């Protein structure tokens, strides 16, 4: 040890000594009576600020003892002369440093009263309060025994008798004491145990023999039980279990034995002495404090983990006449890391295959004698040499404490077939003592395996412009065989090509474009496109390489206005404006900033301002009426490339002006005919068409034959209907919904009206053909004798349509019934299927949001000029309807 360390240690030792001396008094002076009784408290060794430290006290005078708290007590009766009495007290701390305290006793000048002796009968005249009675515990027979005689002062003037009551007399323990009534003699009738009844106080009463009234105040009588040494000391529970670190220094405190004695405290009956009967070569015990300390520094847990030491405790200060007891103290040694882990072999060898990763190469067993499962036992392995490139790692098996050597990166036999590692085994806890961590060499052989082709470089970077022509060679990517160092016999294939842009030449590894490369494609990230190429040698071994294609941008995208449909909110006195934003998929310098120009047809009505790179403000140049406007705007990129685009602007008064959430205020109801008006007109026309069909049917059944002077000699055959039919009257204000009916069965119309054999017909030019929902019609024109052209419609459900060659065996009645069915179904849809085929033709309620319409209600149109049961409306059906009426009239005149 260096001189500096010795000096430093000495200074610390001196400081500690001084600190201890400062808190332990060197002298104590106390005043005591001339005759000091046993158990008298003389004084106390006050350790002051050293209470945080533990002290053990002893005395050099056998007449005195020192309790663990420093209290000095007499063990036997001691007389103090006029010169006084001196003795010493020793104080010892946990480090076994001792300090001497000189105690000086001087007596007081007041004489001490003689002590009352027991067992002598005395009569106390004129004193109703006798001193306490002392009775030795467990005194031997015979019984009863006389204790004292009491006498009341009132017995001088009158005749009295005495009685006693209370503990020991009338309460527990009952019947121990009695009193003779006339003489006042107190007697004890059996032995008592001081440990059960240390003091008994009962009451004595004096009564007049004649009046039986008390002649004096009640007298309390105290009986003190004198202790005898009848209880041996006993160990406190669990006070014999101790732990101490192995290899502790000599004098290290192991613990303190605690014992108790039921006899009277602070007397020699309870002064316990501690003696070790076994284990004295390793441990020692302080005689009166019971503190056990180490006596040797050779305690080794790995040799013996527990030591059993027999301890004797004896009262009377260890005197031979004292009572004793024995017990076994168990001292367990706690572990320290005084044993480094050791390898079972001096060196290790292993073989590892090349191109292997995360593979266990070797298990390295070690042995550690320290306590299993603790930080002193757990091993940490470190590779101190040979792992500069990070190919290996060593883990620890938590169960066996073995080292697990793994290869973390693939090894190449061609780069090195032999590797040397050096491993060190350490513990989690630092090593105690002069030992050192052990190390062991590991010899690794790298096996040789047939490997697949290897691309060089592993990642090939190419640069190409987008939109290059198909078949352009953009680069070559080849691989070599690591065994032969050549690329002979290697074939190349596409492994991954997300956009199918590149083809790989099987023999040369050339990379050619097969599709147009687009930098703005979803397969391109940050202008880069990845693909992989697979190389296969003659032994079918494979290797993968990555091609990173950097795509240079070209100006192949025009700027586009992101939101072409906008709503412009106009305010009173302020011309409204909106901000247009544009985007260009191309990158700089083919993108922003953009230039904005207004189309010629919008000049004077609109204007552009505040252009900021990718946005511009479109504003009204003049006040414009509400409505929808198409504004042409030309947007060009930084290179001047762009085209005209149309911005659809809805100009209105807005309810909200939040950008992007503009909403127009609902306009008042317009006087222009709306949807419901159009539907009402269509419904009226449908009713008129039904009436027309009915009228034609009536006309066609007047005669058997109806001649049409059209030059063809054709005629219509009379139907089986002999009269126009019953007149059907309907409420002009009520629209009836017909029930769905089946189409006219053209295959079974035996009772229908057909064409006569002598009827000639001439088909004119086919004008119109209609197909819908399984129903087909064709329109035909016939020239009548009057030179007018009539058009009728024929129809058929389910199959084909009418040809251009005439009626084709279909009757006129079938035609009109089919038309009637078609119109009836449509009217039925009007009433029943709002979401069906004709849902848009239905009448719907129009929300009333303002003042009434200037044209009035449409309901009036259905009633205007219509009288119940009147057919005058047929006079105003139009020229075509008049032509049909003329045909029927002409037929009637011919019959006449």
XYZ file of C-alpha atoms in Angstrom, residues 117-580:
464
model
C -37.571 -5.642 58.434
C -40.148 -8.332 57.843
C -41.247 -11.148 60.054
C -41.151 -9.119 63.361
C -44.378 -8.198 65.103
C -44.577 -4.551 66.029
C -47.438 -2.584 67.325
C -47.943 0.853 65.935
C -49.587 2.958 68.507
C -50.807 6.369 67.576
C -49.887 5.693 63.946
C -52.671 4.430 61.703
C -50.385 4.303 58.582
C -47.692 1.613 58.956
C -44.833 1.312 56.369
C -45.073 -1.284 53.557
C -44.818 -4.936 54.519
C -42.145 -7.038 52.768
C -42.923 -10.688 52.152
C -40.511 -13.070 50.470
C -42.026 -14.892 47.497
C -42.552 -18.611 47.667
C -41.502 -18.681 51.316
C -41.543 -22.207 52.709
C -44.146 -23.483 55.292
C -45.390 -23.629 58.020
C -48.452 -21.393 57.487
C -50.124 -19.223 58.614
C -47.399 -16.739 59.480
C -47.748 -13.509 61.358
C -46.826 -10.386 59.371
C -47.668 -7.208 61.321
C -50.057 -5.851 63.924
C -52.126 -2.833 63.096
C -53.652 -0.477 65.625
C -55.936 2.480 65.241
C -55.420 5.661 67.253
C -59.091 5.453 68.171
C -58.354 2.329 70.213
C -56.975 4.609 72.985
C -60.437 6.003 73.705
C -62.835 3.226 72.742
C -63.082 -0.444 72.135
C -62.552 -1.325 68.466
C -62.250 -4.382 66.253
C -60.478 -4.709 62.860
C -61.427 -6.134 59.508
C -59.620 -6.214 56.099
C -60.835 -6.469 52.452
C -59.532 -6.217 48.927
C -56.938 -8.117 46.834
C -55.558 -11.113 48.704
C -58.498 -11.061 51.105
C -61.899 -10.828 49.426
C -60.743 -10.570 45.811
C -58.241 -12.508 43.745
C -56.178 -14.053 45.171
C -58.832 -14.722 47.854
C -57.826 -15.934 51.341
C -54.137 -15.120 51.263
C -54.282 -12.621 54.180
C -56.398 -12.472 57.346
C -56.688 -10.166 60.350
C -57.467 -10.999 63.985
C -60.398 -8.737 64.876
C -59.478 -7.798 68.413
C -55.680 -7.669 68.253
C -55.218 -6.461 64.635
C -52.583 -9.127 63.861
C -52.111 -9.701 60.081
C -51.365 -13.233 58.911
C -50.448 -14.830 55.568
C -51.849 -18.265 54.794
C -49.944 -19.444 51.696
C -46.982 -18.666 49.476
C -47.147 -16.121 46.662
C -45.169 -15.753 43.423
C -43.660 -12.301 42.896
C -43.776 -12.754 39.142
C -47.573 -13.091 39.430
C -48.287 -10.682 42.305
C -45.395 -8.273 42.786
C -47.522 -5.961 45.028
C -50.813 -6.469 46.876
C -52.681 -3.563 48.488
C -55.698 -4.298 50.687
C -57.743 -2.091 53.043
C -58.038 -2.285 56.858
C -61.051 -0.897 58.762
C -61.510 -0.104 62.519
C -65.055 -0.399 63.971
C -66.555 0.475 67.385
C -67.492 -2.724 69.100
C -70.791 -1.318 70.334
C -71.995 0.919 67.510
C -70.156 -0.983 64.773
C -69.265 2.303 63.178
C -65.850 3.060 61.771
C -63.727 4.907 64.214
C -61.002 5.895 61.807
C -60.369 6.310 58.124
C -59.700 3.108 56.104
C -56.060 2.117 56.179
C -54.362 0.934 52.890
C -51.820 -1.759 53.630
C -49.138 -2.487 50.984
C -47.468 -5.885 50.794
C -44.354 -5.986 48.588
C -43.144 -9.372 47.400
C -39.378 -9.798 47.756
C -37.775 -11.518 44.772
C -35.822 -14.721 44.920
C -33.865 -16.164 41.986
C -36.394 -18.738 40.931
C -36.493 -18.093 37.138
C -33.758 -19.041 34.701
C -33.094 -16.637 31.784
C -34.756 -17.414 28.443
C -33.863 -16.615 24.819
C -36.092 -14.175 22.937
C -37.840 -15.855 20.013
C -35.887 -15.723 16.716
C -32.951 -14.036 18.436
C -30.562 -16.855 17.477
C -30.723 -16.429 13.673
C -27.881 -14.403 12.159
C -26.282 -13.719 8.771
C -22.839 -12.413 7.918
C -20.877 -12.088 4.687
C -18.318 -14.707 3.946
C -14.670 -13.676 4.317
C -15.639 -10.879 6.734
C -12.868 -9.170 8.656
C -12.043 -10.158 12.231
C -14.305 -8.354 14.692
C -17.240 -7.943 12.310
C -20.452 -7.887 14.327
C -22.669 -10.835 13.442
C -25.596 -9.907 15.693
C -26.799 -9.692 19.287
C -28.366 -12.465 21.357
C -31.423 -11.299 23.258
C -32.495 -12.991 26.515
C -34.938 -12.138 29.301
C -35.378 -13.097 32.985
C -38.707 -12.948 34.842
C -37.073 -12.102 38.141
C -36.900 -8.574 39.484
C -35.194 -6.257 36.979
C -31.950 -4.465 37.760
C -30.885 -7.071 40.261
C -28.312 -9.813 40.162
C -31.189 -12.218 39.588
C -31.607 -10.763 36.096
C -27.961 -9.992 35.284
C -27.340 -12.384 32.370
C -23.958 -13.519 31.171
C -23.492 -14.964 27.651
C -21.020 -17.781 27.025
C -20.179 -19.609 23.761
C -19.858 -23.343 24.292
C -19.037 -24.193 20.590
C -17.702 -22.320 17.548
C -15.218 -20.404 19.647
C -12.545 -20.733 16.938
C -14.650 -18.659 14.489
C -16.860 -16.471 16.684
C -16.828 -14.682 20.048
C -19.604 -13.209 22.216
C -19.584 -10.262 24.604
C -20.276 -11.546 28.117
C -23.076 -9.162 29.101
C -24.296 -7.540 25.852
C -24.636 -10.815 23.937
C -23.037 -9.353 20.802
C -21.515 -12.055 18.544
C -18.500 -11.073 16.423
C -16.290 -12.852 13.923
C -13.046 -14.200 15.265
C -11.580 -15.373 11.939
C -11.463 -14.038 8.361
C -11.578 -17.521 6.841
C -15.348 -17.928 6.676
C -16.110 -19.434 3.253
C -19.687 -19.974 2.070
C -18.584 -22.409 -0.629
C -16.995 -24.598 2.105
C -19.699 -24.311 4.790
C -22.784 -22.204 4.326
C -24.157 -22.401 7.915
C -22.492 -22.553 11.317
C -24.347 -23.795 14.445
C -23.019 -22.254 17.685
C -24.172 -23.325 21.194
C -24.747 -20.398 23.571
C -25.250 -20.497 27.380
C -27.057 -17.744 29.264
C -26.691 -17.596 33.081
C -28.084 -15.080 35.582
C -26.394 -13.819 38.755
C -23.741 -12.391 36.441
C -22.585 -15.859 35.467
C -22.026 -17.051 39.044
C -22.074 -20.761 39.633
C -25.187 -20.466 41.796
C -27.024 -18.691 38.991
C -29.720 -20.301 36.864
C -28.825 -21.015 33.234
C -30.205 -22.037 29.866
C -28.648 -23.025 26.527
C -29.589 -22.450 22.898
C -28.172 -22.900 19.375
C -27.403 -19.859 17.276
C -27.532 -20.345 13.481
C -25.093 -18.152 11.580
C -25.608 -18.182 7.782
C -22.927 -16.902 5.441
C -24.051 -14.661 2.602
C -22.369 -14.922 -0.781
C -19.879 -12.524 -2.316
C -18.390 -12.769 -5.780
C -15.101 -14.303 -4.685
C -15.095 -17.026 -7.375
C -14.710 -16.081 -11.060
C -16.337 -18.347 -13.680
C -13.989 -20.973 -15.093
C -14.014 -22.729 -18.483
C -14.138 -26.504 -18.567
C -11.704 -26.606 -21.533
C -8.515 -24.721 -22.281
C -9.647 -24.046 -25.879
C -12.587 -24.742 -28.182
C -12.967 -25.628 -31.876
C -16.002 -25.461 -34.166
C -16.980 -25.454 -37.835
C -19.476 -23.118 -39.482
C -20.823 -23.228 -43.035
C -20.468 -20.210 -45.235
C -23.442 -18.061 -46.132
C -25.125 -18.965 -42.844
C -26.650 -16.357 -40.561
C -28.208 -16.502 -37.071
C -26.901 -20.036 -36.578
C -25.690 -21.490 -33.257
C -22.050 -22.446 -33.705
C -20.888 -23.570 -30.246
C -22.024 -24.051 -26.623
C -19.317 -23.073 -24.128
C -19.844 -24.504 -20.596
C -18.498 -22.657 -17.519
C -18.476 -23.299 -13.777
C -19.041 -20.753 -10.995
C -18.981 -21.725 -7.308
C -20.923 -18.686 -6.147
C -24.597 -18.810 -5.217
C -26.652 -19.936 -8.226
C -29.098 -17.472 -9.687
C -27.390 -14.400 -8.186
C -25.384 -11.696 -9.914
C -22.271 -13.373 -8.478
C -23.088 -16.510 -10.516
C -24.566 -15.186 -13.775
C -21.979 -15.006 -16.560
C -21.542 -12.360 -19.242
C -19.471 -13.435 -22.258
C -17.462 -10.982 -24.306
C -15.532 -11.460 -27.566
C -12.294 -9.560 -27.077
C -10.561 -10.573 -30.313
C -11.479 -11.736 -33.832
C -14.907 -10.087 -34.146
C -13.896 -6.732 -35.534
C -16.404 -7.061 -38.428
C -19.269 -8.085 -36.166
C -19.846 -11.562 -37.575
C -20.475 -13.183 -34.145
C -22.310 -12.663 -30.891
C -22.357 -14.603 -27.592
C -25.507 -15.044 -25.463
C -25.870 -16.700 -22.054
C -28.176 -19.627 -21.375
C -30.100 -18.489 -18.255
C -30.567 -22.060 -17.022
C -27.138 -23.597 -17.527
C -24.997 -20.417 -17.588
C -23.417 -21.683 -20.818
C -22.132 -19.362 -23.518
C -23.975 -19.587 -26.869
C -21.803 -18.528 -29.819
C -23.859 -17.410 -32.874
C -22.820 -16.288 -36.353
C -24.829 -13.166 -37.166
C -23.670 -12.416 -40.732
C -22.865 -14.866 -43.538
C -19.201 -15.873 -43.788
C -17.400 -16.288 -47.110
C -14.987 -19.191 -47.398
C -13.194 -17.440 -50.215
C -12.458 -14.447 -47.988
C -11.207 -16.538 -45.079
C -11.452 -20.207 -44.165
C -9.999 -19.933 -40.650
C -11.000 -17.533 -37.848
C -9.605 -17.175 -34.298
C -11.752 -15.717 -31.513
C -10.951 -14.962 -27.869
C -13.752 -15.069 -25.272
C -13.800 -13.721 -21.695
C -16.297 -14.861 -19.039
C -17.316 -12.262 -16.445
C -20.009 -12.004 -13.785
C -22.722 -9.397 -13.516
C -21.309 -8.414 -10.094
C -17.745 -7.143 -9.743
C -15.138 -9.620 -8.588
C -14.067 -9.391 -4.921
C -10.481 -10.128 -4.004
C -7.346 -10.512 -6.067
C -8.787 -12.894 -8.693
C -9.102 -12.122 -12.433
C -11.543 -12.974 -15.205
C -10.627 -15.989 -17.320
C -10.389 -16.105 -21.128
C -10.361 -18.939 -23.684
C -9.478 -19.169 -27.445
C -12.017 -20.425 -30.032
C -10.833 -21.807 -33.401
C -13.499 -21.599 -36.177
C -13.298 -23.279 -39.587
C -15.463 -21.814 -42.397
C -16.821 -24.542 -44.694
C -16.862 -24.247 -48.469
C -20.190 -24.526 -50.271
C -21.292 -24.129 -53.870
C -22.796 -20.639 -53.952
C -25.068 -18.994 -56.423
C -24.075 -16.121 -58.727
C -23.278 -12.816 -57.082
C -24.170 -9.498 -58.713
C -21.603 -6.758 -58.637
C -22.540 -4.288 -57.395
C -25.387 -5.685 -55.251
C -27.424 -2.574 -56.139
C -27.054 -1.126 -59.631
C -28.079 2.505 -60.110
C -29.155 3.679 -63.590
C -30.463 7.030 -64.806
C -32.959 7.326 -67.668
C -35.402 9.916 -68.988
C -39.071 9.140 -68.916
C -40.941 8.429 -72.150
C -37.863 6.934 -73.840
C -38.793 4.749 -76.847
C -39.461 1.056 -76.318
C -36.415 -1.108 -76.863
C -33.945 1.458 -75.520
C -30.979 -0.191 -73.789
C -30.561 1.577 -70.457
C -27.785 -0.593 -68.969
C -26.333 -4.067 -68.354
C -26.400 -5.971 -65.053
C -24.275 -9.114 -64.774
C -23.195 -11.534 -62.050
C -20.197 -13.838 -61.486
C -19.795 -17.263 -59.932
C -17.833 -16.870 -56.641
C -16.211 -20.257 -57.190
C -14.919 -19.638 -60.734
C -14.904 -15.828 -60.590
C -16.487 -15.751 -64.090
C -19.963 -15.198 -65.533
C -19.863 -18.133 -67.929
C -23.132 -20.054 -68.304
C -25.177 -17.617 -66.207
C -28.712 -16.788 -67.366
C -30.617 -13.654 -66.366
C -34.322 -13.235 -65.674
C -36.684 -10.598 -64.352
C -37.418 -11.263 -60.693
C -39.648 -8.269 -59.949
C -40.744 -5.486 -62.316
C -43.903 -3.892 -60.832
C -44.749 -1.739 -63.869
C -43.446 -4.157 -66.570
C -41.198 -1.451 -67.990
C -37.921 -3.369 -68.350
C -36.949 -6.621 -70.043
C -33.733 -8.504 -69.233
C -31.651 -10.148 -71.906
C -31.254 -13.771 -70.894
C -27.662 -14.119 -72.071
C -26.103 -10.692 -71.598
C -28.086 -9.180 -68.732
C -28.965 -6.150 -70.878
C -31.842 -4.013 -69.612
C -34.201 -2.649 -72.294
C -37.431 -0.699 -72.046
C -40.588 -2.558 -73.056
C -43.182 0.056 -72.058
C -43.244 3.811 -71.717
C -41.522 4.875 -68.502
C -43.640 7.435 -66.656
C -42.095 9.351 -63.789
C -45.563 10.251 -62.511
C -46.599 6.577 -62.187
C -47.708 5.159 -58.857
C -44.820 2.689 -59.057
C -42.290 5.531 -58.831
C -41.306 6.941 -55.437
C -39.259 10.141 -55.233
C -38.269 9.711 -58.873
C -36.917 6.182 -58.272
C -38.109 2.846 -59.617
C -36.930 -0.484 -58.221
C -36.690 -3.841 -59.943
C -34.750 -7.039 -59.211
C -32.883 -9.393 -61.517
C -32.306 -13.111 -60.923
C -29.156 -14.854 -62.122
C -29.078 -18.677 -62.484
C -25.867 -20.670 -63.071
C -25.496 -24.109 -64.655
C -26.013 -25.840 -61.281
C -29.324 -24.013 -60.820
C -27.902 -21.870 -58.042
C -29.480 -18.450 -57.983
C -28.563 -14.931 -57.021
C -30.640 -11.774 -56.787
C -29.576 -8.244 -57.668
C -31.392 -4.927 -57.345
C -31.613 -2.261 -60.043
C -32.415 1.274 -58.897
C -33.593 3.410 -61.836
C -33.481 7.189 -61.391
C -36.035 8.683 -63.800
C -35.354 12.158 -65.151
C -38.464 14.231 -65.663
C -39.686 15.652 -69.001
C -42.433 18.175 -69.556
C -45.217 15.755 -70.459
C -47.988 17.024 -68.180
C -49.959 20.263 -68.385
C -51.061 22.197 -65.343
C -54.618 21.302 -64.351
C -57.062 23.350 -62.308
C -57.880 21.117 -59.370
C -61.499 22.255 -58.783
C -63.085 23.500 -62.033
C -66.650 23.711 -60.636
C -66.999 26.584 -58.179
C -69.676 28.638 -56.504
C -69.188 32.415 -56.282
C -70.990 34.283 -53.535
C -71.953 37.815 -54.530
C -72.465 40.525 -51.963
C -74.190 43.869 -52.289
C -71.838 46.455 -53.764
C -68.890 44.054 -53.957
C -67.825 42.058 -57.013
C -67.307 38.452 -55.987
C -64.100 36.487 -56.525
C -62.772 32.962 -56.109
C -59.247 31.518 -55.905
C -58.291 28.928 -58.492
